[in-house]
Amino acid sequence: MPAYIVFDIDIHDPHAYEEYRRLGAPTLASYGGRFLVRGGAAQTLEGDWSPKRVVVLEFDSTEQAQAWYQSTEYQTAKAFRDRSAHSIGIMVEGL
Protein backbone atom coordinates (compact mmCIF):
# COMPACT_ATOMS: atom_id res chain seq x y z
CA MET A 1 0.00 0.00 0.00
CA PRO A 2 1.53 3.36 -0.96
CA ALA A 3 2.33 6.00 1.61
CA TYR A 4 2.53 9.74 1.22
CA ILE A 5 4.46 12.29 3.23
CA VAL A 6 3.09 15.82 3.04
CA PHE A 7 5.03 18.85 4.25
CA ASP A 8 4.01 22.49 4.58
CA ILE A 9 7.26 24.43 4.82
CA ASP A 10 7.61 28.09 5.77
CA ILE A 11 11.14 29.09 4.74
CA HIS A 12 12.82 31.89 6.71
CA ASP A 13 16.43 31.36 5.55
CA PRO A 14 16.44 30.61 1.80
CA HIS A 15 20.23 30.13 1.64
CA ALA A 16 20.28 27.41 4.31
CA TYR A 17 17.13 25.84 2.81
CA GLU A 18 18.94 25.41 -0.50
CA GLU A 19 21.52 23.30 1.33
CA TYR A 20 18.67 21.15 2.67
CA ARG A 21 17.31 20.69 -0.86
CA ARG A 22 20.77 19.84 -2.20
CA LEU A 23 21.34 17.19 0.46
CA GLY A 24 17.79 15.94 0.96
CA ALA A 25 16.46 15.38 -2.55
CA PRO A 26 18.98 12.67 -3.52
CA THR A 27 18.10 10.61 -0.43
CA LEU A 28 14.64 9.73 -1.75
CA ALA A 29 15.56 7.36 -4.57
CA SER A 30 17.28 4.72 -2.46
CA TYR A 31 14.07 4.37 -0.39
CA GLY A 32 11.78 4.26 -3.43
CA GLY A 33 10.54 7.79 -2.81
CA ARG A 34 9.53 10.31 -5.45
CA PHE A 35 8.28 13.86 -5.54
CA LEU A 36 4.65 14.37 -6.56
CA VAL A 37 4.52 18.04 -5.55
CA ARG A 38 7.51 20.26 -4.95
CA GLY A 39 6.38 23.81 -4.30
CA GLY A 40 4.16 25.54 -6.81
CA ALA A 41 1.05 27.61 -6.28
CA ALA A 42 -1.37 26.38 -3.62
CA GLN A 43 -4.96 27.49 -3.21
CA THR A 44 -6.99 26.94 -0.05
CA LEU A 45 -10.40 25.50 -0.89
CA GLU A 46 -11.76 24.98 2.63
CA GLY A 47 -10.80 26.04 6.13
CA ASP A 48 -8.11 28.48 7.17
CA TRP A 49 -4.97 26.61 6.14
CA SER A 50 -2.58 28.93 4.28
CA PRO A 51 0.27 26.68 3.17
CA LYS A 52 3.58 28.25 2.25
CA ARG A 53 5.51 25.59 0.31
CA VAL A 54 3.80 22.22 -0.11
CA VAL A 55 5.86 19.11 -0.79
CA VAL A 56 4.23 15.71 -1.37
CA LEU A 57 6.35 12.56 -1.47
CA GLU A 58 5.18 9.09 -2.51
CA PHE A 59 6.64 5.79 -1.31
CA ASP A 60 5.62 2.21 -2.04
CA SER A 61 4.90 1.55 1.65
CA THR A 62 4.80 3.18 5.07
CA GLU A 63 7.86 1.10 5.97
CA GLN A 64 9.87 2.68 3.15
CA ALA A 65 8.61 6.16 4.05
CA GLN A 66 9.57 5.71 7.69
CA ALA A 67 12.94 4.20 6.78
CA TRP A 68 13.68 7.24 4.59
CA TYR A 69 12.53 9.76 7.21
CA GLN A 70 14.59 8.11 9.96
CA SER A 71 17.66 7.47 7.80
CA THR A 72 20.98 9.02 8.74
CA GLU A 73 21.34 10.66 5.33
CA TYR A 74 17.94 12.35 5.52
CA GLN A 75 18.40 13.39 9.14
CA THR A 76 21.66 15.10 8.12
CA ALA A 77 19.75 17.10 5.49
CA LYS A 78 16.79 17.70 7.82
CA ALA A 79 19.08 19.52 10.26
CA PHE A 80 19.43 22.26 7.59
CA ARG A 81 15.66 22.39 7.11
CA ASP A 82 15.11 22.67 10.85
CA ARG A 83 17.43 25.69 10.97
CA SER A 84 16.02 27.36 7.87
CA ALA A 85 12.26 26.78 8.03
CA HIS A 86 9.27 25.90 10.14
CA SER A 87 7.71 22.67 8.88
CA ILE A 88 4.59 20.66 9.47
CA GLY A 89 4.57 17.11 8.14
CA ILE A 90 2.26 14.11 8.06
CA MET A 91 2.41 10.60 6.68
CA VAL A 92 -0.75 8.98 5.32
CA GLU A 93 -1.44 5.60 3.75
CA GLY A 94 -2.86 5.62 0.25
CA LEU A 95 -5.00 3.23 -1.75
mmCIF file of N, CA and C in Angstrom:
data_model
loop_
_atom_site.group_PDB
_atom_site.id
_atom_site.type_symbol
_atom_site.label_atom_id
_atom_site.label_comp_id
_atom_site.label_asym_id
_atom_site.label_seq_id
_atom_site.Cartn_x
_atom_site.Cartn_y
_atom_site.Cartn_z
ATOM 1 N N MET A 1 0.843 -1.168 0.000
ATOM 2 C CA MET A 1 0.000 0.000 0.000
ATOM 3 C C MET A 1 0.895 1.240 0.000
ATOM 4 N N PRO A 2 0.672 2.170 -0.918
ATOM 5 C CA PRO A 2 1.527 3.355 -0.964
ATOM 6 C C PRO A 2 1.352 4.242 0.256
ATOM 7 N N ALA A 3 2.357 5.033 0.515
ATOM 8 C CA ALA A 3 2.330 5.999 1.612
ATOM 9 C C ALA A 3 2.773 7.343 1.070
ATOM 10 N N TYR A 4 2.224 8.386 1.639
ATOM 11 C CA TYR A 4 2.531 9.743 1.217
ATOM 12 C C TYR A 4 2.985 10.549 2.424
ATOM 13 N N ILE A 5 4.015 11.331 2.225
ATOM 14 C CA ILE A 5 4.457 12.291 3.232
ATOM 15 C C ILE A 5 4.173 13.669 2.659
ATOM 16 N N VAL A 6 3.485 14.477 3.457
ATOM 17 C CA VAL A 6 3.094 15.823 3.036
ATOM 18 C C VAL A 6 3.716 16.821 4.005
ATOM 19 N N PHE A 7 4.424 17.787 3.453
ATOM 20 C CA PHE A 7 5.030 18.850 4.252
ATOM 21 C C PHE A 7 4.456 20.197 3.837
ATOM 22 N N ASP A 8 4.270 21.062 4.810
ATOM 23 C CA ASP A 8 4.012 22.488 4.581
ATOM 24 C C ASP A 8 5.209 23.191 5.203
ATOM 25 N N ILE A 9 5.973 23.872 4.379
ATOM 26 C CA ILE A 9 7.259 24.430 4.820
ATOM 27 C C ILE A 9 7.253 25.951 4.660
ATOM 28 N N ASP A 10 7.516 26.636 5.755
ATOM 29 C CA ASP A 10 7.605 28.094 5.766
ATOM 30 C C ASP A 10 9.089 28.454 5.897
ATOM 31 N N ILE A 11 9.693 28.835 4.807
ATOM 32 C CA ILE A 11 11.139 29.091 4.739
ATOM 33 C C ILE A 11 11.452 30.490 5.263
ATOM 34 N N HIS A 12 12.398 30.578 6.209
ATOM 35 C CA HIS A 12 12.820 31.892 6.706
ATOM 36 C C HIS A 12 14.295 32.175 6.428
ATOM 37 N N ASP A 13 15.037 31.168 5.948
ATOM 38 C CA ASP A 13 16.432 31.359 5.548
ATOM 39 C C ASP A 13 16.646 30.613 4.227
ATOM 40 N N PRO A 14 16.374 31.278 3.097
ATOM 41 C CA PRO A 14 16.444 30.608 1.798
ATOM 42 C C PRO A 14 17.815 30.000 1.485
ATOM 43 N N HIS A 15 18.882 30.643 1.924
ATOM 44 C CA HIS A 15 20.225 30.128 1.645
ATOM 45 C C HIS A 15 20.438 28.774 2.316
ATOM 46 N N ALA A 16 20.129 28.674 3.594
ATOM 47 C CA ALA A 16 20.278 27.406 4.312
ATOM 48 C C ALA A 16 19.302 26.368 3.787
ATOM 49 N N TYR A 17 18.109 26.783 3.359
ATOM 50 C CA TYR A 17 17.127 25.845 2.812
ATOM 51 C C TYR A 17 17.637 25.218 1.518
ATOM 52 N N GLU A 18 18.363 25.970 0.727
ATOM 53 C CA GLU A 18 18.945 25.412 -0.504
ATOM 54 C C GLU A 18 19.909 24.271 -0.185
ATOM 55 N N GLU A 19 20.630 24.385 0.912
ATOM 56 C CA GLU A 19 21.524 23.303 1.326
ATOM 57 C C GLU A 19 20.700 22.063 1.701
ATOM 58 N N TYR A 20 19.573 22.265 2.365
ATOM 59 C CA TYR A 20 18.670 21.152 2.672
ATOM 60 C C TYR A 20 18.208 20.472 1.377
ATOM 61 N N ARG A 21 17.780 21.260 0.413
ATOM 62 C CA ARG A 21 17.312 20.688 -0.857
ATOM 63 C C ARG A 21 18.433 19.920 -1.554
ATOM 64 N N ARG A 22 19.627 20.485 -1.540
ATOM 65 C CA ARG A 22 20.765 19.843 -2.200
ATOM 66 C C ARG A 22 21.079 18.493 -1.565
ATOM 67 N N LEU A 23 21.023 18.424 -0.239
ATOM 68 C CA LEU A 23 21.341 17.185 0.460
ATOM 69 C C LEU A 23 20.150 16.230 0.553
ATOM 70 N N GLY A 24 18.952 16.773 0.701
ATOM 71 C CA GLY A 24 17.787 15.937 0.958
ATOM 72 C C GLY A 24 17.203 15.249 -0.251
ATOM 73 N N ALA A 25 17.111 15.948 -1.371
ATOM 74 C CA ALA A 25 16.458 15.377 -2.555
ATOM 75 C C ALA A 25 17.075 14.052 -3.009
ATOM 76 N N PRO A 26 18.395 13.928 -3.058
ATOM 77 C CA PRO A 26 18.979 12.670 -3.522
ATOM 78 C C PRO A 26 18.732 11.472 -2.602
ATOM 79 N N THR A 27 18.308 11.720 -1.364
ATOM 80 C CA THR A 27 18.103 10.606 -0.427
ATOM 81 C C THR A 27 16.834 9.816 -0.727
ATOM 82 N N LEU A 28 15.917 10.382 -1.479
ATOM 83 C CA LEU A 28 14.635 9.732 -1.749
ATOM 84 C C LEU A 28 14.763 8.444 -2.557
ATOM 85 N N ALA A 29 15.531 8.465 -3.605
ATOM 86 C CA ALA A 29 15.562 7.362 -4.565
ATOM 87 C C ALA A 29 15.916 6.022 -3.932
ATOM 88 N N SER A 30 16.859 5.997 -3.035
ATOM 89 C CA SER A 30 17.277 4.723 -2.459
ATOM 90 C C SER A 30 16.213 4.115 -1.533
ATOM 91 N N TYR A 31 15.181 4.875 -1.201
ATOM 92 C CA TYR A 31 14.067 4.372 -0.393
ATOM 93 C C TYR A 31 12.789 4.250 -1.228
ATOM 94 N N GLY A 32 12.926 4.375 -2.538
ATOM 95 C CA GLY A 32 11.777 4.260 -3.428
ATOM 96 C C GLY A 32 10.872 5.471 -3.419
ATOM 97 N N GLY A 33 11.350 6.590 -2.897
ATOM 98 C CA GLY A 33 10.537 7.793 -2.809
ATOM 99 C C GLY A 33 10.619 8.638 -4.069
ATOM 100 N N ARG A 34 9.564 9.395 -4.304
ATOM 101 C CA ARG A 34 9.534 10.306 -5.453
ATOM 102 C C ARG A 34 8.678 11.520 -5.117
ATOM 103 N N PHE A 35 9.037 12.629 -5.726
ATOM 104 C CA PHE A 35 8.278 13.861 -5.543
ATOM 105 C C PHE A 35 7.011 13.809 -6.395
ATOM 106 N N LEU A 36 5.887 14.158 -5.808
ATOM 107 C CA LEU A 36 4.652 14.374 -6.561
ATOM 108 C C LEU A 36 4.353 15.861 -6.660
ATOM 109 N N VAL A 37 4.682 16.583 -5.597
ATOM 110 C CA VAL A 37 4.517 18.041 -5.552
ATOM 111 C C VAL A 37 5.765 18.591 -4.903
ATOM 112 N N ARG A 38 6.288 19.649 -5.487
ATOM 113 C CA ARG A 38 7.509 20.260 -4.952
ATOM 114 C C ARG A 38 7.396 21.771 -5.097
ATOM 115 N N GLY A 39 6.615 22.370 -4.211
ATOM 116 C CA GLY A 39 6.378 23.807 -4.300
ATOM 117 C C GLY A 39 5.231 24.069 -5.259
ATOM 118 N N GLY A 40 5.245 25.191 -5.891
ATOM 119 C CA GLY A 40 4.162 25.537 -6.812
ATOM 120 C C GLY A 40 3.051 26.267 -6.078
ATOM 121 N N ALA A 41 2.147 26.821 -6.843
ATOM 122 C CA ALA A 41 1.049 27.605 -6.277
ATOM 123 C C ALA A 41 0.070 26.687 -5.562
ATOM 124 N N ALA A 42 -0.375 27.114 -4.389
ATOM 125 C CA ALA A 42 -1.373 26.383 -3.615
ATOM 126 C C ALA A 42 -2.563 27.299 -3.383
ATOM 127 N N GLN A 43 -3.739 26.722 -3.419
ATOM 128 C CA GLN A 43 -4.962 27.490 -3.209
ATOM 129 C C GLN A 43 -5.794 26.788 -2.143
ATOM 130 N N THR A 44 -6.158 27.505 -1.108
ATOM 131 C CA THR A 44 -6.992 26.943 -0.048
ATOM 132 C C THR A 44 -8.436 26.881 -0.533
ATOM 133 N N LEU A 45 -9.014 25.680 -0.463
ATOM 134 C CA LEU A 45 -10.397 25.495 -0.890
ATOM 135 C C LEU A 45 -11.372 25.489 0.278
ATOM 136 N N GLU A 46 -10.912 25.020 1.439
ATOM 137 C CA GLU A 46 -11.760 24.978 2.627
ATOM 138 C C GLU A 46 -10.900 25.254 3.848
ATOM 139 N N GLY A 47 -11.496 25.809 4.872
ATOM 140 C CA GLY A 47 -10.796 26.042 6.132
ATOM 141 C C GLY A 47 -9.875 27.244 6.064
ATOM 142 N N ASP A 48 -8.990 27.319 7.067
ATOM 143 C CA ASP A 48 -8.110 28.482 7.174
ATOM 144 C C ASP A 48 -6.636 28.125 7.009
ATOM 145 N N TRP A 49 -6.346 26.999 6.386
ATOM 146 C CA TRP A 49 -4.965 26.609 6.136
ATOM 147 C C TRP A 49 -4.404 27.482 5.026
ATOM 148 N N SER A 50 -3.267 28.106 5.275
ATOM 149 C CA SER A 50 -2.579 28.929 4.283
ATOM 150 C C SER A 50 -1.175 28.373 4.085
ATOM 151 N N PRO A 51 -1.049 27.308 3.324
ATOM 152 C CA PRO A 51 0.266 26.682 3.171
ATOM 153 C C PRO A 51 1.248 27.608 2.475
ATOM 154 N N LYS A 52 2.503 27.449 2.848
ATOM 155 C CA LYS A 52 3.580 28.251 2.253
ATOM 156 C C LYS A 52 4.188 27.505 1.067
ATOM 157 N N ARG A 53 4.905 26.422 1.350
ATOM 158 C CA ARG A 53 5.513 25.590 0.306
ATOM 159 C C ARG A 53 5.085 24.151 0.590
ATOM 160 N N VAL A 54 4.307 23.578 -0.298
ATOM 161 C CA VAL A 54 3.800 22.224 -0.111
ATOM 162 C C VAL A 54 4.687 21.248 -0.877
ATOM 163 N N VAL A 55 5.078 20.183 -0.183
ATOM 164 C CA VAL A 55 5.855 19.109 -0.793
ATOM 165 C C VAL A 55 5.127 17.805 -0.489
ATOM 166 N N VAL A 56 4.878 17.008 -1.528
ATOM 167 C CA VAL A 56 4.233 15.707 -1.365
ATOM 168 C C VAL A 56 5.167 14.648 -1.932
ATOM 169 N N LEU A 57 5.469 13.661 -1.090
ATOM 170 C CA LEU A 57 6.347 12.558 -1.474
ATOM 171 C C LEU A 57 5.533 11.274 -1.502
ATOM 172 N N GLU A 58 5.851 10.393 -2.432
ATOM 173 C CA GLU A 58 5.182 9.093 -2.513
ATOM 174 C C GLU A 58 6.200 7.985 -2.323
ATOM 175 N N PHE A 59 5.822 6.983 -1.540
ATOM 176 C CA PHE A 59 6.638 5.793 -1.309
ATOM 177 C C PHE A 59 5.761 4.567 -1.557
ATOM 178 N N ASP A 60 6.374 3.440 -1.801
ATOM 179 C CA ASP A 60 5.622 2.214 -2.043
ATOM 180 C C ASP A 60 4.960 1.666 -0.786
ATOM 181 N N SER A 61 5.446 2.056 0.395
ATOM 182 C CA SER A 61 4.900 1.553 1.654
ATOM 183 C C SER A 61 5.225 2.514 2.789
ATOM 184 N N THR A 62 4.493 2.367 3.895
ATOM 185 C CA THR A 62 4.799 3.177 5.069
ATOM 186 C C THR A 62 6.171 2.801 5.632
ATOM 187 N N GLU A 63 6.549 1.535 5.485
ATOM 188 C CA GLU A 63 7.858 1.102 5.973
ATOM 189 C C GLU A 63 8.983 1.829 5.241
ATOM 190 N N GLN A 64 8.845 1.953 3.914
ATOM 191 C CA GLN A 64 9.869 2.680 3.149
ATOM 192 C C GLN A 64 9.877 4.161 3.519
ATOM 193 N N ALA A 65 8.698 4.736 3.688
ATOM 194 C CA ALA A 65 8.613 6.157 4.046
ATOM 195 C C ALA A 65 9.266 6.402 5.407
ATOM 196 N N GLN A 66 8.972 5.555 6.370
ATOM 197 C CA GLN A 66 9.566 5.712 7.694
ATOM 198 C C GLN A 66 11.071 5.468 7.665
ATOM 199 N N ALA A 67 11.501 4.471 6.890
ATOM 200 C CA ALA A 67 12.944 4.203 6.781
ATOM 201 C C ALA A 67 13.661 5.411 6.201
ATOM 202 N N TRP A 68 13.075 6.039 5.175
ATOM 203 C CA TRP A 68 13.681 7.240 4.593
ATOM 204 C C TRP A 68 13.733 8.360 5.627
ATOM 205 N N TYR A 69 12.600 8.637 6.281
ATOM 206 C CA TYR A 69 12.531 9.756 7.209
ATOM 207 C C TYR A 69 13.515 9.589 8.361
ATOM 208 N N GLN A 70 13.706 8.376 8.824
ATOM 209 C CA GLN A 70 14.585 8.115 9.961
ATOM 210 C C GLN A 70 16.033 7.848 9.557
ATOM 211 N N SER A 71 16.310 7.798 8.257
ATOM 212 C CA SER A 71 17.661 7.474 7.797
ATOM 213 C C SER A 71 18.674 8.541 8.201
ATOM 214 N N THR A 72 19.888 8.106 8.381
ATOM 215 C CA THR A 72 20.975 9.020 8.740
ATOM 216 C C THR A 72 21.163 10.082 7.671
ATOM 217 N N GLU A 73 21.112 9.685 6.402
ATOM 218 C CA GLU A 73 21.344 10.660 5.330
ATOM 219 C C GLU A 73 20.243 11.724 5.284
ATOM 220 N N TYR A 74 18.981 11.327 5.507
ATOM 221 C CA TYR A 74 17.938 12.347 5.515
ATOM 222 C C TYR A 74 18.021 13.206 6.771
ATOM 223 N N GLN A 75 18.307 12.617 7.904
ATOM 224 C CA GLN A 75 18.401 13.392 9.143
ATOM 225 C C GLN A 75 19.518 14.435 9.060
ATOM 226 N N THR A 76 20.591 14.115 8.349
ATOM 227 C CA THR A 76 21.665 15.096 8.117
ATOM 228 C C THR A 76 21.114 16.285 7.342
ATOM 229 N N ALA A 77 20.347 16.023 6.280
ATOM 230 C CA ALA A 77 19.749 17.100 5.487
ATOM 231 C C ALA A 77 18.698 17.847 6.303
ATOM 232 N N LYS A 78 17.885 17.111 7.039
ATOM 233 C CA LYS A 78 16.794 17.703 7.817
ATOM 234 C C LYS A 78 17.309 18.731 8.828
ATOM 235 N N ALA A 79 18.510 18.548 9.321
ATOM 236 C CA ALA A 79 19.078 19.523 10.255
ATOM 237 C C ALA A 79 19.140 20.909 9.611
ATOM 238 N N PHE A 80 19.416 20.972 8.298
ATOM 239 C CA PHE A 80 19.429 22.261 7.593
ATOM 240 C C PHE A 80 18.010 22.816 7.467
ATOM 241 N N ARG A 81 17.046 21.927 7.202
ATOM 242 C CA ARG A 81 15.656 22.388 7.105
ATOM 243 C C ARG A 81 15.184 22.922 8.449
ATOM 244 N N ASP A 82 15.533 22.234 9.525
ATOM 245 C CA ASP A 82 15.108 22.670 10.853
ATOM 246 C C ASP A 82 15.648 24.049 11.203
ATOM 247 N N ARG A 83 16.836 24.371 10.705
ATOM 248 C CA ARG A 83 17.429 25.686 10.967
ATOM 249 C C ARG A 83 16.893 26.770 10.037
ATOM 250 N N SER A 84 16.371 26.378 8.887
ATOM 251 C CA SER A 84 16.024 27.360 7.870
ATOM 252 C C SER A 84 14.530 27.552 7.655
ATOM 253 N N ALA A 85 13.700 26.715 8.299
ATOM 254 C CA ALA A 85 12.263 26.781 8.031
ATOM 255 C C ALA A 85 11.476 26.182 9.185
ATOM 256 N N HIS A 86 10.215 26.551 9.240
ATOM 257 C CA HIS A 86 9.266 25.901 10.145
ATOM 258 C C HIS A 86 8.461 24.937 9.280
ATOM 259 N N SER A 87 8.375 23.686 9.695
ATOM 260 C CA SER A 87 7.710 22.674 8.880
ATOM 261 C C SER A 87 6.652 21.929 9.667
ATOM 262 N N ILE A 88 5.610 21.555 8.953
ATOM 263 C CA ILE A 88 4.588 20.657 9.469
ATOM 264 C C ILE A 88 4.550 19.482 8.502
ATOM 265 N N GLY A 89 4.558 18.259 9.015
ATOM 266 C CA GLY A 89 4.574 17.109 8.143
ATOM 267 C C GLY A 89 3.679 15.993 8.660
ATOM 268 N N ILE A 90 3.064 15.280 7.722
ATOM 269 C CA ILE A 90 2.264 14.107 8.064
ATOM 270 C C ILE A 90 2.614 12.971 7.115
ATOM 271 N N MET A 91 2.333 11.756 7.563
ATOM 272 C CA MET A 91 2.415 10.602 6.677
ATOM 273 C C MET A 91 1.041 9.968 6.660
ATOM 274 N N VAL A 92 0.579 9.578 5.474
ATOM 275 C CA VAL A 92 -0.746 8.980 5.323
ATOM 276 C C VAL A 92 -0.654 7.813 4.357
ATOM 277 N N GLU A 93 -1.386 6.745 4.660
ATOM 278 C CA GLU A 93 -1.440 5.602 3.747
ATOM 279 C C GLU A 93 -2.371 5.926 2.596
ATOM 280 N N GLY A 94 -2.025 5.418 1.427
ATOM 281 C CA GLY A 94 -2.862 5.622 0.250
ATOM 282 C C GLY A 94 -3.653 4.381 -0.082
ATOM 283 N N LEU A 95 -4.214 4.373 -1.270
ATOM 284 C CA LEU A 95 -4.997 3.232 -1.749
ATOM 285 C C LEU A 95 -4.186 2.369 -2.681
#
